[in-house]
Coordinates of C-alpha atoms in Angstrom, one line a residue:
M1 CA 185.2 42.7 23.1
T2 CA 182.4 40.8 21.4
F3 CA 182.5 40.0 17.7
E4 CA 180.1 42.8 16.9
E5 CA 182.2 45.3 18.9
I6 CA 185.4 44.2 17.1
K7 CA 183.7 44.4 13.8
Q8 CA 182.2 47.8 14.4
T9 CA 185.5 49.2 15.6
A10 CA 187.5 47.7 12.7
D11 CA 184.9 48.9 10.1
T12 CA 185.0 52.4 11.6
Y13 CA 188.8 52.9 11.6
L14 CA 190.3 50.6 9.0
M15 CA 190.4 51.5 5.4
P16 CA 188.1 49.1 3.6
T17 CA 190.8 47.3 1.6
Y18 CA 189.8 43.8 2.6
A19 CA 186.5 41.9 2.3
H20 CA 186.4 40.4 5.8
F21 CA 184.8 37.1 6.6
P22 CA 182.5 37.5 9.6
V23 CA 184.9 36.0 12.0
A24 CA 187.2 37.5 14.7
L25 CA 190.0 35.1 15.4
D26 CA 191.4 35.1 18.9
R27 CA 193.9 32.2 19.4
G28 CA 195.2 29.0 17.9
E29 CA 197.1 25.8 18.3
N30 CA 198.9 24.7 15.1
A31 CA 196.3 24.6 12.4
T32 CA 193.3 24.9 14.7
Y33 CA 192.1 28.4 15.5
F34 CA 189.4 29.7 17.8
D35 CA 187.3 32.8 17.4
V36 CA 186.3 35.2 20.2
D37 CA 183.3 33.0 21.0
G38 CA 185.4 29.8 21.2
K39 CA 184.3 28.3 17.9
P40 CA 187.0 26.2 16.3
Y41 CA 188.3 26.5 12.7
I42 CA 190.7 24.4 10.8
D43 CA 193.2 26.7 9.0
F44 CA 194.0 26.0 5.4
T45 CA 195.4 29.5 4.9
A46 CA 198.4 30.0 7.3
G47 CA 197.7 33.7 7.1
I48 CA 198.2 33.5 3.3
G49 CA 201.2 31.2 3.5
V50 CA 202.9 32.9 6.5
N51 CA 202.5 30.7 9.6
V52 CA 204.5 27.8 8.4
F53 CA 204.7 26.3 11.9
G54 CA 201.0 27.1 12.6
A55 CA 199.9 29.0 15.6
N56 CA 201.6 29.0 19.0
D57 CA 204.6 26.9 18.0
E58 CA 206.7 26.5 21.2
G59 CA 210.1 26.5 19.5
W60 CA 209.4 29.6 17.4
K61 CA 208.0 31.4 20.4
A62 CA 211.0 30.6 22.5
A63 CA 213.5 31.8 19.8
V64 CA 211.6 35.1 19.3
T65 CA 211.1 35.6 23.1
A66 CA 214.8 35.0 23.7
Q67 CA 215.7 37.8 21.3
L68 CA 213.0 40.1 22.6
N69 CA 214.6 39.7 26.1
K70 CA 217.9 41.0 24.6
L71 CA 217.2 43.6 22.0
Q72 CA 214.1 44.2 19.9
H73 CA 215.7 46.3 17.2
T74 CA 219.0 47.9 16.1
S75 CA 219.9 50.0 13.1
N76 CA 221.6 48.2 10.2
L77 CA 224.5 50.6 10.8
Y78 CA 225.6 48.0 13.5
Y79 CA 226.3 44.3 13.4
N80 CA 224.1 41.9 15.2
E81 CA 224.7 38.2 15.8
T82 CA 221.1 37.1 15.3
V83 CA 220.8 38.9 12.0
A84 CA 224.2 37.5 10.8
R85 CA 223.1 34.0 11.7
A86 CA 219.8 34.3 9.8
A87 CA 221.7 35.6 6.7
K88 CA 224.2 32.8 6.9
L89 CA 221.4 30.1 7.1
L90 CA 219.5 31.6 4.2
C91 CA 222.5 31.7 1.9
E92 CA 223.8 28.3 2.9
R93 CA 220.4 26.6 2.6
S94 CA 219.5 28.3 -0.7
G95 CA 222.8 28.1 -2.5
F96 CA 223.1 31.9 -2.9
S97 CA 225.9 34.1 -1.8
K98 CA 224.4 37.4 -0.5
V99 CA 221.1 38.5 0.9
L100 CA 219.3 41.7 1.6
L101 CA 216.8 41.4 4.5
C102 CA 213.7 43.4 4.3
N103 CA 210.1 43.4 5.6
S104 CA 207.8 42.0 2.8
G105 CA 207.5 40.3 -0.5
A106 CA 206.9 43.6 -2.3
E107 CA 210.1 45.1 -0.8
A108 CA 212.0 42.0 -1.7
N109 CA 210.9 42.3 -5.3
E110 CA 211.6 46.0 -5.3
C111 CA 215.2 45.1 -4.3
A112 CA 215.4 42.6 -7.1
I113 CA 214.2 45.2 -9.6
K114 CA 216.9 47.7 -8.4
L115 CA 219.5 45.0 -8.3
A116 CA 218.9 43.9 -11.9
R117 CA 218.9 47.5 -13.2
K118 CA 222.1 48.5 -11.4
A119 CA 223.9 45.3 -12.3
S120 CA 223.1 46.0 -16.0
F121 CA 224.1 49.7 -15.7
D122 CA 227.4 48.7 -14.1
R123 CA 228.2 46.3 -17.0
F124 CA 226.5 47.9 -20.0
G125 CA 225.7 51.5 -19.1
E126 CA 222.4 53.3 -19.8
G127 CA 219.6 52.0 -22.0
R128 CA 219.3 48.4 -20.8
S129 CA 216.8 48.5 -17.9
T130 CA 213.6 46.7 -19.1
I131 CA 212.3 43.8 -17.1
I132 CA 210.1 41.1 -18.6
S133 CA 207.6 39.5 -16.3
L134 CA 204.8 37.1 -17.2
Q135 CA 201.1 37.5 -17.9
N136 CA 199.0 36.3 -15.0
S137 CA 201.8 37.1 -12.5
F138 CA 201.6 38.9 -9.2
H139 CA 204.6 40.6 -7.7
G140 CA 203.3 43.1 -5.1
R141 CA 201.3 46.3 -4.5
T142 CA 203.9 49.0 -4.6
I143 CA 203.9 51.1 -7.8
A144 CA 206.9 49.2 -9.2
T145 CA 205.8 45.7 -8.3
I146 CA 202.2 46.3 -9.4
T147 CA 203.6 47.4 -12.7
A148 CA 205.6 44.2 -12.9
T149 CA 202.4 42.3 -12.2
G150 CA 201.0 40.9 -15.4
Q151 CA 197.3 41.2 -14.6
A152 CA 195.3 44.1 -16.0
H153 CA 192.8 44.5 -13.2
Y154 CA 195.6 45.3 -10.7
H155 CA 196.5 48.2 -13.0
E156 CA 193.2 50.0 -12.6
Y157 CA 193.1 53.4 -10.9
F158 CA 196.8 54.0 -10.2
M159 CA 198.2 55.4 -13.4
P160 CA 200.7 56.5 -14.5
F161 CA 202.9 53.4 -14.0
L162 CA 206.6 53.1 -14.3
Q163 CA 208.3 52.5 -17.6
G164 CA 210.5 49.5 -18.2
F165 CA 208.3 46.5 -17.9
R166 CA 207.0 44.0 -20.6
Y167 CA 204.9 40.9 -20.3
A168 CA 205.4 37.5 -21.9
Q169 CA 203.1 34.6 -22.0
A170 CA 204.2 31.6 -19.9
G171 CA 205.3 28.8 -22.2
D172 CA 205.8 31.1 -25.2
M173 CA 209.5 31.3 -25.8
A174 CA 209.1 33.0 -29.2
L175 CA 207.3 35.9 -27.6
L176 CA 210.0 36.2 -24.9
K177 CA 212.7 36.3 -27.5
E178 CA 210.7 38.9 -29.4
L179 CA 210.3 41.1 -26.4
A180 CA 214.0 41.0 -25.7
A181 CA 215.1 41.5 -29.3
D182 CA 215.8 45.3 -29.0
K183 CA 218.6 44.7 -26.4
T184 CA 217.0 47.0 -23.8
V185 CA 216.1 44.1 -21.5
C186 CA 218.2 43.3 -18.4
A187 CA 216.2 40.6 -16.6
V188 CA 213.3 38.2 -16.7
L189 CA 211.1 37.8 -13.6
V190 CA 209.0 34.7 -13.0
E191 CA 206.9 33.0 -10.4
V192 CA 207.6 29.2 -10.5
I193 CA 204.0 28.8 -9.4
Q194 CA 201.7 31.7 -10.1
G195 CA 199.9 31.9 -6.7
E196 CA 197.5 34.8 -7.1
G197 CA 197.0 33.8 -10.7
G198 CA 195.2 30.6 -9.7
V199 CA 198.0 28.4 -8.4
I200 CA 199.4 27.7 -11.9
A201 CA 202.7 25.9 -12.0
L202 CA 205.0 26.9 -14.9
D203 CA 206.2 24.0 -17.0
P204 CA 209.8 22.9 -15.9
G205 CA 210.9 22.6 -19.5
Y206 CA 209.8 26.2 -20.1
L207 CA 211.7 27.4 -17.0
R208 CA 214.8 25.6 -18.2
A209 CA 214.5 27.2 -21.6
V210 CA 214.2 30.6 -20.0
R211 CA 217.3 29.9 -17.9
R212 CA 219.3 29.0 -21.1
F213 CA 218.0 32.1 -22.9
C214 CA 218.9 34.4 -20.1
T215 CA 222.4 32.9 -19.8
E216 CA 223.0 33.1 -23.5
N217 CA 221.9 36.8 -23.6
D218 CA 223.4 38.2 -20.4
L219 CA 220.0 38.6 -18.8
L220 CA 219.3 37.9 -15.1
L221 CA 216.7 35.3 -14.3
M222 CA 214.9 36.3 -11.1
A223 CA 212.4 34.0 -9.3
D224 CA 209.7 35.5 -7.1
E225 CA 209.2 32.9 -4.4
V226 CA 207.4 35.1 -1.9
Q227 CA 204.6 32.5 -1.7
T228 CA 206.4 29.3 -2.9
G229 CA 209.6 29.7 -0.8
I230 CA 210.6 28.3 2.6
G231 CA 209.3 24.8 2.2
R232 CA 205.8 25.5 0.8
T233 CA 206.1 23.3 -2.2
G234 CA 208.0 20.4 -0.6
S235 CA 211.4 21.9 -1.4
L236 CA 213.0 24.8 0.3
F237 CA 212.5 26.8 -2.9
A238 CA 210.2 25.8 -5.8
F239 CA 213.0 26.6 -8.4
Q240 CA 214.7 23.5 -7.1
N241 CA 211.8 21.3 -8.3
A242 CA 212.4 22.6 -11.8
G243 CA 216.1 21.9 -11.8
I244 CA 217.2 25.5 -12.4
M245 CA 219.3 28.1 -10.5
P246 CA 218.1 31.7 -10.8
D247 CA 220.5 34.7 -10.4
V248 CA 218.1 36.3 -7.9
V249 CA 215.4 34.8 -5.7
T250 CA 213.0 36.7 -3.5
C251 CA 211.1 35.3 -0.5
A252 CA 208.9 36.6 2.3
K253 CA 205.7 35.2 4.0
G254 CA 206.9 31.9 5.5
I255 CA 210.5 33.1 6.3
G256 CA 209.3 35.2 9.3
G257 CA 206.8 32.6 10.6
G258 CA 204.3 35.3 11.4
L259 CA 206.6 38.3 11.8
P260 CA 207.1 40.7 8.8
M261 CA 210.2 39.6 7.0
G262 CA 211.4 39.3 3.4
A263 CA 214.7 38.6 1.6
C264 CA 216.3 39.1 -1.8
L265 CA 219.1 36.6 -2.4
C266 CA 221.6 36.7 -5.3
T267 CA 224.6 34.9 -6.7
E268 CA 228.2 35.7 -5.9
A269 CA 228.6 37.6 -9.2
L270 CA 225.9 40.1 -8.1
G271 CA 226.9 40.3 -4.5
G272 CA 228.6 43.6 -4.7
T273 CA 226.0 45.4 -6.9
L274 CA 224.0 47.2 -4.2
T275 CA 226.6 49.2 -2.2
A276 CA 226.2 51.6 0.7
G277 CA 223.7 54.3 -0.1
T278 CA 222.2 52.5 -3.1
H279 CA 219.5 50.7 -1.1
G280 CA 218.4 50.3 2.5
T281 CA 215.6 49.7 5.0
T282 CA 215.1 50.8 8.6
F283 CA 213.4 47.6 9.8
G284 CA 214.8 45.1 7.4
G285 CA 216.8 42.4 9.2
N286 CA 215.0 43.1 12.5
P287 CA 216.7 40.8 15.1
V288 CA 213.3 39.5 16.4
A289 CA 212.1 38.5 13.0
C290 CA 215.6 37.0 12.2
A291 CA 215.4 34.9 15.4
G292 CA 212.2 33.4 14.2
A293 CA 213.6 32.9 10.7
A294 CA 216.7 31.1 12.1
E295 CA 214.4 28.7 14.0
I296 CA 212.4 28.0 10.9
L297 CA 215.4 27.3 8.7
N298 CA 217.0 25.1 11.3
R299 CA 213.9 22.9 11.5
I300 CA 213.0 22.7 7.8
D301 CA 215.2 19.7 6.9
D302 CA 214.9 16.9 4.4
A303 CA 212.5 14.9 6.6
F304 CA 210.3 17.9 7.2
L305 CA 210.2 18.6 3.4
R306 CA 209.3 15.0 2.7
A307 CA 206.4 15.3 5.1
V308 CA 205.2 18.4 3.3
R309 CA 205.2 16.5 0.0
E310 CA 203.4 13.5 1.6
K311 CA 200.7 15.7 3.2
G312 CA 200.2 17.5 -0.1
A313 CA 199.8 14.2 -2.0
Y314 CA 197.3 13.0 0.6
I315 CA 195.2 16.2 0.2
R316 CA 195.3 16.0 -3.6
D317 CA 194.2 12.4 -3.7
K318 CA 191.3 13.1 -1.3
V319 CA 190.1 16.3 -2.9
A320 CA 190.3 14.9 -6.5
G321 CA 187.4 12.6 -5.6
F322 CA 185.1 15.3 -4.1
T323 CA 181.8 16.3 -5.7
G324 CA 182.2 19.1 -8.2
V325 CA 186.0 19.1 -8.4
K326 CA 187.5 19.3 -11.9
D327 CA 191.2 19.4 -11.0
V328 CA 193.7 19.8 -8.2
H329 CA 197.1 21.3 -9.0
G330 CA 200.1 22.8 -7.4
A331 CA 202.9 21.3 -5.3
G332 CA 203.4 20.3 -1.7
L333 CA 201.1 22.3 0.5
M334 CA 200.4 25.0 -2.1
L335 CA 197.3 23.6 -3.9
G336 CA 194.6 25.0 -6.2
V337 CA 191.2 23.4 -6.7
D338 CA 189.3 24.0 -9.9
L339 CA 185.5 23.6 -9.5
A340 CA 183.0 22.4 -12.1
E341 CA 180.1 24.7 -11.2
K342 CA 180.3 26.3 -7.8
K343 CA 182.0 29.6 -7.4
A344 CA 185.2 29.5 -5.3
A345 CA 184.3 32.6 -3.3
D346 CA 180.9 31.1 -2.4
V347 CA 182.5 27.8 -1.3
A348 CA 185.1 29.7 0.8
A349 CA 182.4 31.7 2.5
R350 CA 180.3 28.6 3.3
C351 CA 183.4 26.7 4.5
C352 CA 184.1 29.6 6.9
E353 CA 180.5 29.2 8.3
K354 CA 181.2 25.6 8.9
G355 CA 184.6 25.9 10.5
L356 CA 187.2 25.8 7.7
L357 CA 189.4 28.7 6.7
I358 CA 190.3 28.5 3.0
L359 CA 191.5 30.9 0.3
T360 CA 190.7 31.6 -3.3
A361 CA 192.9 32.6 -6.3
K362 CA 190.9 33.8 -9.3
A363 CA 188.4 31.0 -10.0
A364 CA 190.2 28.4 -7.9
L365 CA 190.1 27.5 -4.2
R366 CA 193.6 27.8 -2.8
M367 CA 195.0 25.8 0.1
L368 CA 198.1 27.1 2.0
P369 CA 197.9 25.3 5.4
P370 CA 200.6 25.4 8.0
L371 CA 203.4 23.0 7.0
T372 CA 203.0 21.4 10.4
I373 CA 199.3 20.6 9.9
T374 CA 198.5 17.2 11.3
Y375 CA 196.6 14.5 9.4
D376 CA 193.8 14.8 12.0
E377 CA 193.5 18.5 11.2
I378 CA 193.7 17.8 7.4
D379 CA 190.9 15.2 7.7
R380 CA 188.7 17.6 9.8
G381 CA 189.2 20.4 7.3
L382 CA 188.6 18.2 4.3
A383 CA 185.4 16.8 5.8
V384 CA 184.0 20.4 5.9
L385 CA 185.1 21.0 2.3
A386 CA 183.5 17.8 1.1
E387 CA 180.3 18.6 2.9
V388 CA 180.1 22.1 1.4
L389 CA 180.9 20.9 -2.2
A390 CA 178.2 18.2 -1.9
E391 CA 175.5 20.7 -0.8

């Protein structure tokens, strides 16, 4: 199909929930994509943080294909070696004891919400089910996770929302303590870096203070690492950069490497909370997705993570000197760029025209390239960005 045929078909049959760029991507190699007309693009998006090994990675493809040649799916009523191996790797690499495998970040966060409320009910009984999240946060698009999201514009149109959520301001411990003072709170949910909120990193000192407060008041600390997890920030999880250990962490996006997969991990003390019948998922822990996840986890070692940090520092140093850039922030290969005058959406659109795929987050440009992006690909992408910013 030509681009126009693809566009017409998609616009005819897909709900208009996305503002598409005028590009139909066809194939790729690592961080270089090609559209249906053969035009190349440097990818600074990784499918919004998903394709951690880029496009067409041979090792990932081999792992997924090997599982496809055996069994593409089995019910969670039965054991499967590939699923067990992925669960073991996730727990051992993260420091957690148990994991529920699911299909998306929103599902992982839904699991965390249920886990926190049931754990509190098991210990304290009814009346202690409120979860405090942060203003400017984003936790998903289901009714529960959109309620947990601390951004008002995501709350338009979909009332009524669920009860049991309150919103603190990042950095304001006094407000957090005030919100928890009535003893109805069971957990605090944070993003270590607020991705959709503009790539805003929470202060490590604040995170450590929240950890202490939760410990002292029998509250669970839950970290939403759907976007920051699986090596994105130069550590396997971003909470490790802050020197804290949550009770629960969620991840998705990068863990599947391009296949739908999410996970909710918890400490040993919480490991028996969700029992048979209290939660489940038909496709969660799909063997094919788990085969890809195991390949990813086996390859993201200390040397790999060091390279992520070095590439991130390289990009930050370069972009900080570009025309019209006020600030570059984030960690590893999760970077936000604040612009002095130009609108991020206009810059992203112009970059797309010139062969660079880049994201936005509120008023910032957002970079989430494949973790395997080469320096040549970085330089080619940055050359486009510099040109656009200088126009």
